[in-house]
Short mmCIF file of C-alpha atoms in Angstrom, two decimals:
data_model
loop_
_atom_site.label_atom_id
_atom_site.label_comp_id
_atom_site.label_asym_id
_atom_site.label_seq_id
_atom_site.Cartn_x
_atom_site.Cartn_y
_atom_site.Cartn_z
CA MET A 20 -34.78 -11.07 40.75
CA THR A 21 -35.54 -7.76 42.26
CA ILE A 22 -35.60 -7.04 45.88
CA LYS A 23 -39.32 -7.02 46.42
CA ASN A 24 -39.55 -10.26 44.93
CA ILE A 25 -37.04 -11.57 47.45
CA HIS A 26 -39.05 -10.07 49.82
CA ASP A 27 -42.02 -11.73 48.92
CA LEU A 28 -40.52 -14.84 49.66
CA PHE A 29 -39.01 -13.81 52.73
CA ILE A 30 -41.92 -12.90 54.18
CA LYS A 31 -43.52 -16.42 53.64
CA CYS A 32 -41.24 -17.55 56.29
CA ASN A 33 -41.07 -17.27 59.78
CA LYS A 34 -37.49 -16.10 61.12
CA ILE A 35 -34.16 -14.96 59.36
CA SER A 36 -30.85 -16.60 59.81
CA ILE A 37 -27.35 -16.84 58.62
CA ASP A 38 -26.31 -19.96 61.34
CA THR A 39 -27.86 -23.67 60.95
CA ARG A 40 -27.01 -23.72 64.43
CA ASN A 41 -30.16 -22.06 65.12
CA ILE A 42 -32.37 -22.81 61.84
CA GLU A 43 -35.82 -24.06 62.51
CA GLN A 44 -38.70 -25.06 60.04
CA ASN A 45 -39.63 -22.42 57.22
CA SER A 46 -36.53 -20.24 58.03
CA PHE A 47 -34.84 -17.81 55.20
CA PHE A 48 -31.05 -18.67 55.32
CA VAL A 49 -28.66 -16.22 54.42
CA ALA A 50 -25.12 -17.12 53.69
CA ILE A 51 -22.48 -14.43 54.97
CA LYS A 52 -19.01 -15.26 53.83
CA GLY A 53 -17.07 -14.65 57.07
CA GLU A 54 -13.25 -14.22 57.59
CA ARG A 55 -12.58 -17.98 58.50
CA PHE A 56 -15.78 -19.66 56.53
CA ASP A 57 -17.83 -19.18 53.66
CA ALA A 58 -21.57 -19.70 54.87
CA ASN A 59 -22.16 -20.81 51.00
CA THR A 60 -21.00 -23.90 52.01
CA PHE A 61 -23.87 -24.70 54.66
CA ALA A 62 -26.55 -24.28 52.04
CA LYS A 63 -27.92 -27.89 51.89
CA GLU A 64 -27.68 -28.14 55.07
CA ALA A 65 -29.95 -25.12 55.89
CA LEU A 66 -32.89 -26.55 53.37
CA THR A 67 -31.96 -30.18 55.50
CA LYS A 68 -32.62 -28.67 58.18
CA GLY A 69 -35.94 -26.81 57.47
CA ALA A 70 -35.10 -23.37 55.37
CA SER A 71 -37.32 -22.78 53.01
CA TYR A 72 -34.99 -20.73 51.11
CA VAL A 73 -31.62 -20.28 50.89
CA LEU A 74 -29.97 -16.74 49.69
CA ILE A 75 -26.17 -17.19 48.34
CA ASP A 76 -23.76 -15.80 46.71
CA ASN A 77 -21.79 -18.54 45.31
CA PRO A 78 -23.51 -20.10 42.39
CA GLN A 79 -21.29 -23.36 43.06
CA TYR A 80 -23.59 -23.67 45.51
CA PHE A 81 -26.73 -23.71 43.40
CA ILE A 82 -29.27 -26.22 44.83
CA ASP A 83 -32.74 -25.89 42.93
CA ASP A 84 -35.59 -23.10 43.00
CA ARG A 85 -35.64 -22.72 46.69
CA THR A 86 -32.02 -21.31 45.88
CA ILE A 87 -31.96 -17.68 45.51
CA LEU A 88 -28.33 -16.76 44.21
CA VAL A 89 -27.12 -13.02 43.96
CA THR A 90 -23.93 -11.06 43.49
CA ASP A 91 -23.47 -10.26 47.46
CA SER A 92 -25.46 -11.92 49.90
CA LEU A 93 -24.43 -9.14 52.79
CA LYS A 94 -25.58 -6.13 50.45
CA THR A 95 -28.86 -8.13 49.78
CA LEU A 96 -29.30 -8.47 53.56
CA GLN A 97 -29.10 -4.77 54.08
CA GLU A 98 -31.06 -3.99 51.39
CA LEU A 99 -33.89 -6.51 52.11
CA ALA A 100 -33.67 -4.93 55.99
CA LYS A 101 -34.50 -2.05 54.36
CA PHE A 102 -37.02 -2.82 51.86
CA HIS A 103 -38.46 -4.34 55.60
CA ARG A 104 -38.52 -1.65 57.23
CA GLN A 105 -40.26 0.38 54.51
CA PHE A 106 -43.17 -2.35 53.72
CA LEU A 107 -43.63 -2.55 57.58
CA LYS A 108 -43.75 1.16 57.93
CA LEU A 109 -44.04 1.13 61.70
CA PRO A 110 -42.58 3.71 64.20
CA ILE A 111 -38.58 2.75 65.14
CA ILE A 112 -36.57 4.15 67.92
CA ALA A 113 -32.67 4.13 67.40
CA LEU A 114 -29.70 4.34 70.33
CA THR A 115 -26.39 5.00 70.30
CA GLY A 116 -23.60 6.26 72.19
CA SER A 117 -20.26 5.01 73.71
CA ASN A 118 -21.39 3.53 76.65
CA GLY A 119 -24.84 1.77 78.38
CA LYS A 120 -26.18 1.13 74.81
CA THR A 121 -27.64 -2.41 75.39
CA THR A 122 -28.67 -1.16 79.50
CA THR A 123 -31.04 1.67 77.91
CA LYS A 124 -32.17 -0.62 75.14
CA GLU A 125 -33.29 -3.47 77.42
CA LEU A 126 -34.89 -0.65 79.84
CA ILE A 127 -36.53 1.36 76.68
CA ASN A 128 -38.10 -1.92 75.69
CA VAL A 129 -39.38 -3.36 79.22
CA VAL A 130 -41.20 0.31 79.72
CA LEU A 131 -42.67 0.43 76.24
CA SER A 132 -43.73 -3.74 75.72
CA ARG A 133 -45.90 -2.05 79.15
CA LYS A 134 -48.37 -0.68 76.50
CA TYR A 135 -47.11 -1.91 72.78
CA LYS A 136 -45.93 -4.90 71.16
CA THR A 137 -42.26 -4.49 70.97
CA LYS A 138 -38.97 -6.20 69.15
CA ALA A 139 -35.28 -4.60 70.27
CA THR A 140 -32.53 -5.44 69.37
CA VAL A 141 -31.07 -9.35 70.66
CA GLY A 142 -28.10 -9.02 72.77
CA ASN A 143 -25.51 -6.76 71.07
CA LEU A 144 -26.49 -7.33 67.65
CA ASN A 145 -25.94 -3.59 66.73
CA ASN A 146 -23.45 -3.87 63.43
CA HIS A 147 -23.95 -3.83 59.88
CA ILE A 148 -25.26 -7.15 60.19
CA GLY A 149 -26.87 -7.34 63.41
CA VAL A 150 -29.06 -4.10 62.90
CA PRO A 151 -30.32 -5.84 59.64
CA LEU A 152 -31.33 -9.14 61.02
CA THR A 153 -33.09 -6.49 63.77
CA LEU A 154 -35.24 -5.56 61.15
CA LEU A 155 -35.92 -8.21 59.79
CA SER A 156 -37.33 -9.72 62.96
CA PHE A 157 -40.07 -6.98 63.25
CA THR A 158 -43.48 -7.76 61.85
CA LYS A 159 -46.57 -6.89 60.92
CA ASP A 160 -47.63 -7.48 64.62
CA THR A 161 -45.16 -5.25 66.05
CA GLU A 162 -46.35 -1.95 66.91
CA LEU A 163 -42.51 -0.38 67.65
CA GLY A 164 -39.21 -1.71 67.19
CA ILE A 165 -35.80 -0.41 69.04
CA VAL A 166 -32.67 -0.58 67.18
CA GLU A 167 -29.34 -0.79 68.97
CA MET A 168 -26.63 1.01 66.69
CA GLY A 169 -22.79 0.39 67.63
CA ALA A 170 -20.03 1.76 65.48
CA ASN A 171 -16.16 1.98 65.92
CA HIS A 172 -15.22 4.48 62.88
CA GLN A 173 -16.89 6.99 60.93
CA LYS A 174 -19.69 6.60 58.37
CA GLU A 175 -20.92 3.81 60.49
CA ILE A 176 -23.95 5.35 62.43
CA GLU A 177 -25.14 7.46 58.87
CA PHE A 178 -25.06 3.62 57.05
CA LEU A 179 -27.11 1.93 59.61
CA CYS A 180 -29.45 5.07 59.83
CA GLU A 181 -29.65 4.43 56.04
CA ILE A 182 -30.80 1.12 56.46
CA ALA A 183 -33.36 1.76 59.38
CA GLN A 184 -34.57 4.91 59.11
CA PRO A 185 -35.32 5.91 62.67
CA ASP A 186 -37.92 8.06 63.26
CA PHE A 187 -36.69 8.61 67.06
CA GLY A 188 -33.10 8.69 67.87
CA TYR A 189 -30.95 8.78 71.83
CA ILE A 190 -27.45 8.90 71.91
CA THR A 191 -26.53 7.64 75.61
CA ASN A 192 -22.90 9.75 75.52
CA PHE A 193 -20.04 10.23 74.03
CA GLY A 194 -17.16 8.58 75.21
CA LYS A 195 -13.68 7.54 75.01
CA ALA A 196 -14.38 4.52 73.04
CA HIS A 197 -13.09 2.95 69.91
CA LEU A 198 -10.36 5.93 70.02
CA GLU A 199 -8.51 3.77 67.56
CA GLY A 200 -11.29 3.71 65.15
CA PHE A 201 -12.43 7.07 65.49
CA GLY A 202 -9.44 8.74 65.82
CA GLY A 203 -9.58 10.65 69.08
CA VAL A 204 -12.68 11.68 71.15
CA GLU A 205 -13.42 14.36 68.83
CA GLY A 206 -13.92 11.66 66.23
CA VAL A 207 -16.04 9.83 68.62
CA ILE A 208 -18.30 13.08 68.51
CA LYS A 209 -18.66 13.77 65.00
CA GLY A 210 -19.05 9.60 64.48
CA LYS A 211 -21.97 9.34 66.97
CA SER A 212 -23.73 12.55 66.14
CA GLU A 213 -24.24 10.65 62.76
CA MET A 214 -27.58 9.57 63.87
CA TYR A 215 -28.75 13.38 64.71
CA THR A 216 -27.11 14.77 61.54
CA TYR A 217 -29.66 11.58 59.79
CA LEU A 218 -32.66 12.51 62.26
CA LYS A 219 -32.77 16.21 61.66
CA SER A 220 -32.40 16.01 58.08
CA ASN A 221 -35.51 14.25 57.84
CA ASN A 222 -37.34 15.65 60.56
CA LYS A 223 -37.40 13.60 62.88
CA PHE A 224 -37.51 13.50 66.84
CA VAL A 225 -34.23 13.44 69.13
CA PHE A 226 -34.31 12.33 73.09
CA VAL A 227 -31.80 14.49 74.86
CA ASN A 228 -30.56 14.34 78.50
CA LEU A 229 -30.13 18.91 78.78
CA ASP A 230 -27.37 17.79 81.27
CA ASP A 231 -25.43 16.16 78.83
CA GLU A 232 -23.38 19.70 77.44
CA ILE A 233 -22.52 17.76 74.27
CA GLN A 234 -25.86 16.23 73.78
CA ASN A 235 -27.74 19.24 74.35
CA THR A 236 -25.36 21.55 72.08
CA LYS A 237 -25.56 19.26 69.19
CA THR A 238 -28.92 18.85 68.82
CA VAL A 239 -29.65 22.59 69.24
CA ASP A 240 -32.98 23.62 67.20
CA PHE A 241 -34.96 20.67 66.36
CA ASN A 242 -37.52 18.10 67.76
CA ARG A 243 -36.48 17.53 70.99
CA ILE A 244 -38.09 15.39 73.60
CA THR A 245 -35.94 16.20 76.98
CA PHE A 246 -35.09 14.89 80.17
CA SER A 247 -33.07 16.69 83.10
CA GLN A 248 -31.75 16.78 86.63
CA LYS A 249 -31.65 20.27 86.55
CA GLU A 250 -33.53 21.77 84.32
CA VAL A 251 -37.34 21.85 85.55
CA ASN A 252 -39.03 22.72 82.09
CA ALA A 253 -37.35 19.80 80.52
CA LYS A 254 -40.37 17.42 78.92
CA VAL A 255 -39.32 14.72 81.63
CA TYR A 256 -37.96 16.25 84.95
CA ILE A 257 -36.07 14.21 87.08
CA ASN A 258 -37.01 15.25 90.91
CA LYS A 259 -34.13 13.29 92.61
CA VAL A 260 -31.66 10.06 92.06
CA THR A 261 -29.95 8.20 94.84
CA ALA A 262 -27.29 5.00 94.39
CA ASN A 263 -26.50 3.24 97.17
CA PRO A 264 -25.85 0.82 95.91
CA PHE A 265 -29.22 0.86 93.65
CA VAL A 266 -30.84 3.74 91.93
CA LYS A 267 -33.51 4.99 93.00
CA ILE A 268 -35.17 8.00 90.83
CA GLU A 269 -38.40 10.09 91.83
CA THR A 270 -40.30 11.43 88.90
CA LEU A 271 -43.47 11.71 87.10
CA GLY A 272 -45.36 11.15 90.70
CA VAL A 273 -43.48 7.96 91.34
CA GLN A 274 -40.65 6.56 93.06
CA ILE A 275 -38.93 3.82 91.36
CA ASN A 276 -36.58 1.31 93.28
CA SER A 277 -34.45 -0.20 90.24
CA HIS A 278 -32.01 -2.89 90.12
CA LEU A 279 -29.22 -1.29 88.85
CA ILE A 280 -26.31 0.09 90.72
CA GLY A 281 -24.35 3.24 90.38
CA LEU A 282 -25.54 7.07 89.43
CA TYR A 283 -23.73 6.47 86.28
CA ASN A 284 -27.19 4.16 85.34
CA SER A 285 -29.22 6.87 86.24
CA ASN A 286 -29.48 8.09 82.55
CA ASN A 287 -30.10 4.62 81.41
CA ILE A 288 -32.78 4.44 83.63
CA ASN A 289 -34.34 8.46 82.53
CA ALA A 290 -34.32 7.98 79.09
CA ALA A 291 -36.39 5.24 79.28
CA ILE A 292 -38.65 7.16 81.25
CA THR A 293 -38.51 10.34 79.01
CA ILE A 294 -39.42 7.57 76.12
CA GLY A 295 -41.87 5.86 78.08
CA SER A 296 -43.44 8.92 79.05
CA HIS A 297 -43.50 10.18 75.35
CA PHE A 298 -45.72 7.25 74.38
CA LYS A 299 -48.14 7.56 77.30
CA VAL A 300 -46.99 4.68 79.18
CA GLN A 301 -48.09 5.45 82.47
CA PRO A 302 -46.16 6.78 85.21
CA LYS A 303 -47.00 2.91 87.16
CA ASP A 304 -46.35 1.31 84.46
CA ILE A 305 -42.63 2.80 83.96
CA LYS A 306 -42.35 2.54 87.88
CA ALA A 307 -43.09 -1.36 87.21
CA ALA A 308 -41.28 -2.21 84.33
CA ILE A 309 -37.80 -0.83 85.78
CA GLU A 310 -38.36 -2.19 89.10
CA SER A 311 -38.65 -5.58 87.14
CA TYR A 312 -35.70 -5.53 85.12
CA THR A 313 -32.33 -7.11 86.74
CA PRO A 314 -28.86 -6.81 84.19
CA GLU A 315 -27.47 -9.91 83.04
CA ASN A 316 -24.73 -11.10 80.86
CA ASN A 317 -21.35 -8.90 83.31
CA ARG A 318 -23.58 -6.29 83.09
CA SER A 319 -23.53 -4.64 86.59
CA GLN A 320 -24.42 -7.33 88.34
CA ILE A 321 -24.36 -7.98 91.76
CA LEU A 322 -23.50 -11.82 92.52
CA ILE A 323 -22.84 -13.67 96.27
CA LYS A 324 -20.61 -15.92 96.05
CA GLY A 325 -19.14 -17.30 99.27
CA THR A 326 -18.87 -15.00 101.90
CA ASN A 327 -18.08 -12.07 98.77
CA GLU A 328 -20.62 -9.32 97.06
CA ILE A 329 -19.29 -9.07 93.96
CA ILE A 330 -20.14 -6.03 91.25
CA LEU A 331 -19.67 -8.14 88.01
CA ASP A 332 -19.13 -5.17 84.77
CA ALA A 333 -16.91 -7.54 82.97
CA TYR A 334 -18.95 -7.32 79.80
CA ASN A 335 -16.98 -4.53 78.70
CA ALA A 336 -14.54 -1.16 79.38
CA ASN A 337 -12.97 1.48 78.12
CA PRO A 338 -11.47 5.13 80.02
CA SER A 339 -15.26 6.72 80.48
CA SER A 340 -17.27 3.54 81.69
CA MET A 341 -14.31 2.54 83.62
CA LEU A 342 -13.71 5.93 85.72
CA VAL A 343 -17.53 6.32 86.59
CA ALA A 344 -17.66 3.26 87.67
CA LEU A 345 -14.80 3.29 89.78
CA GLU A 346 -16.41 6.68 90.73
CA ASN A 347 -19.26 4.92 92.20
CA PHE A 348 -17.38 2.16 93.77
CA ILE A 349 -15.34 4.63 95.83
CA GLN A 350 -18.25 6.56 97.45
CA LEU A 351 -20.53 2.85 98.17
CA GLU A 352 -20.65 2.75 101.86
CA LYS A 353 -18.81 -0.40 101.96
CA THR A 354 -16.03 -2.25 104.13
CA ASN A 355 -13.58 -4.45 103.20
CA LYS A 356 -13.63 -3.41 99.27
CA CYS A 357 -11.27 -4.68 96.68
CA ILE A 358 -10.94 -3.81 92.59
CA ILE A 359 -9.64 -6.43 90.23
CA ILE A 360 -9.68 -4.41 86.00
CA GLY A 361 -8.41 -5.68 83.42
CA ASP A 362 -6.94 -3.69 80.21
CA MET A 363 -9.35 -1.31 77.94
CA TYR A 364 -9.32 -2.13 74.11
CA GLU A 365 -8.75 -0.43 71.17
CA LEU A 366 -7.53 2.70 72.53
CA GLY A 367 -4.77 2.58 70.07
CA ASP A 368 -1.68 5.26 70.89
CA GLU A 369 -3.92 6.82 73.67
CA SER A 370 -3.87 3.50 75.20
CA ILE A 371 -0.83 3.60 77.64
CA ALA A 372 -2.13 7.37 78.81
CA GLU A 373 -5.71 6.19 79.43
CA HIS A 374 -4.19 3.29 81.53
CA LYS A 375 -2.14 5.33 83.56
CA SER A 376 -4.70 8.49 84.19
CA ILE A 377 -6.88 5.09 85.54
CA VAL A 378 -3.81 4.56 88.02
CA GLU A 379 -3.52 7.86 88.74
CA PHE A 380 -6.53 8.99 89.68
CA LEU A 381 -7.00 5.03 91.63
CA SER A 382 -3.36 5.78 93.98
CA LYS A 383 -5.29 9.45 94.58
CA ASN A 384 -8.52 8.26 95.50
CA SER A 385 -8.38 4.75 96.83
CA LYS A 386 -7.43 2.88 100.50
CA PHE A 387 -7.92 -0.65 99.60
CA GLU A 388 -6.91 -3.38 97.53
CA CYS A 389 -7.11 -2.82 93.55
CA HIS A 390 -5.65 -5.62 90.96
CA PHE A 391 -4.36 -4.30 87.53
CA VAL A 392 -4.68 -7.27 85.05
CA GLY A 393 -3.34 -6.56 81.42
CA LYS A 394 -0.32 -5.37 79.51
CA ASP A 395 -1.18 -2.31 79.33
CA PHE A 396 -1.92 -1.74 82.78
CA TYR A 397 1.13 -3.59 83.67
CA PHE A 398 3.18 -1.02 81.47
CA ASN A 399 2.40 1.81 84.85
CA SER A 400 2.73 0.00 87.19
CA ILE A 401 3.49 2.04 90.47
CA LYS A 402 4.84 1.44 93.67
CA ASN A 403 1.53 1.51 96.35
CA GLU A 404 1.08 -0.68 99.27
CA PHE A 405 -2.50 -1.56 97.92
CA PHE A 406 -1.54 -2.09 94.51
CA HIS A 407 -1.04 -5.29 92.49
CA PHE A 408 0.00 -5.74 88.94
CA TYR A 409 -0.26 -8.31 86.40
CA ASN A 410 0.79 -8.44 82.81
CA THR A 411 -1.72 -11.32 81.96
CA PHE A 412 -4.69 -13.02 83.69
CA GLU A 413 -3.18 -16.64 83.70
CA ASP A 414 -0.22 -14.38 86.28
CA PHE A 415 -2.95 -12.97 87.93
CA ALA A 416 -4.90 -16.75 88.56
CA GLN A 417 -2.17 -18.08 89.68
CA ASN A 418 -1.72 -15.49 92.64
CA LEU A 419 -5.39 -15.32 93.40
CA SER A 420 -5.13 -18.04 95.76
CA SER A 421 -2.83 -16.20 98.00
CA LEU A 422 -5.05 -13.16 98.34
CA LYS A 423 -7.35 -14.10 100.77
CA LEU A 424 -11.13 -12.29 99.30
CA GLU A 425 -13.03 -12.85 101.86
CA HIS A 426 -16.11 -10.75 102.93
CA LYS A 427 -14.94 -8.33 100.54
CA THR A 428 -17.35 -6.19 98.16
CA LEU A 429 -15.63 -6.96 94.77
CA LEU A 430 -15.37 -4.73 91.19
CA ILE A 431 -14.50 -6.68 88.54
CA LYS A 432 -14.67 -5.23 85.14
CA GLY A 433 -12.83 -4.96 82.03
CA SER A 434 -12.83 -4.96 78.70
CA ARG A 435 -14.55 -8.20 76.71
CA GLY A 436 -11.19 -9.50 75.57
CA MET A 437 -10.22 -9.81 79.31
CA ALA A 438 -12.88 -12.30 80.06
CA LEU A 439 -12.42 -11.29 83.62
CA GLU A 440 -15.84 -13.28 84.85
CA ARG A 441 -12.97 -15.78 84.68
CA THR A 442 -12.32 -14.66 88.05
CA LEU A 443 -15.99 -16.24 89.42
CA GLU A 444 -14.09 -19.78 88.93
CA LEU A 445 -11.12 -19.15 91.19
CA ILE A 446 -13.01 -17.43 94.21
#
């Protein structure tokens, strides 16, 4: 059966699914082998729950003419997504970067949805499975598609661009993330820049933050739509940015009062403003959209618990995002501040040095309580009247009741594997 034949069946369905737990009537189920399970074994269950077709790559689980047998289900999913993207022919905006991808994607979506019927990556489904699923969620009614792309090694962005074939691209930044997989910071720059290479070779367009030296130099001489807080000749000039703690921006004749904290979020907002402006969304609608957006899912959320004000930024962390979060927190005009930070993962041979750098930064710039959780921070323990180090979260939890965390402003940040949001249950 050809990809076109499979696509003809797919477009008769209401939804793509790879999980029988969210099967709906008239779904198209794709069985993908995982590390711990083989989804081929759920083919019959998917049909029972209402799937119209199931795509499998193990003939042992063939059932009837509702079963589509292929050599490799994952590869077929990717080919089907590429075919569907070409079938729809809608404009697609892709974005990647070390930090801020998901927040920027959400901001772009709320802005563009003021004028268009948009669909965007759900959550952070941004890998070799998530990107195809996102593309296959687009329909004939979708006017603009927004696709987030994540990567932790070379050639991954190149591969995802070949599937999604974006018309526009934006790279949030190049930071110290996934150093182990990319082979250092230069590897990160090279890997993320694969999006620029694709867009340039296909004569497409790129949104560029002129204030980011790497972005600026990497995108010289092709189809640039620019923004800047410094260069008045940029396509979108940002007149003024403040943050205490929420970001406020003046541009395009409006003042935007966001619910995002920290100057590090200003570029995420600026990108959404620029993209909205390019697609002719009116400034008043851009303002309304951004002011309506409230972060969630442990991403720079401000919470009140008891007498404490908490900045919960525990979705993920790397040296770049950790540093800007700490710089912002130190600058906040608050009293009784306290930091709880956890280990940063996937740093490879650079891990100990990067954790040491964060400890040294805080030792020079903070005079308030700091709690470091995780083995790599613990390895870099130093004597400081404000510092406390814990080898594990369990060690930290045992001591938490004696810390008297009351009437404080708290920053909680760490890599996803640290799951520092567990702290909320203990305060």
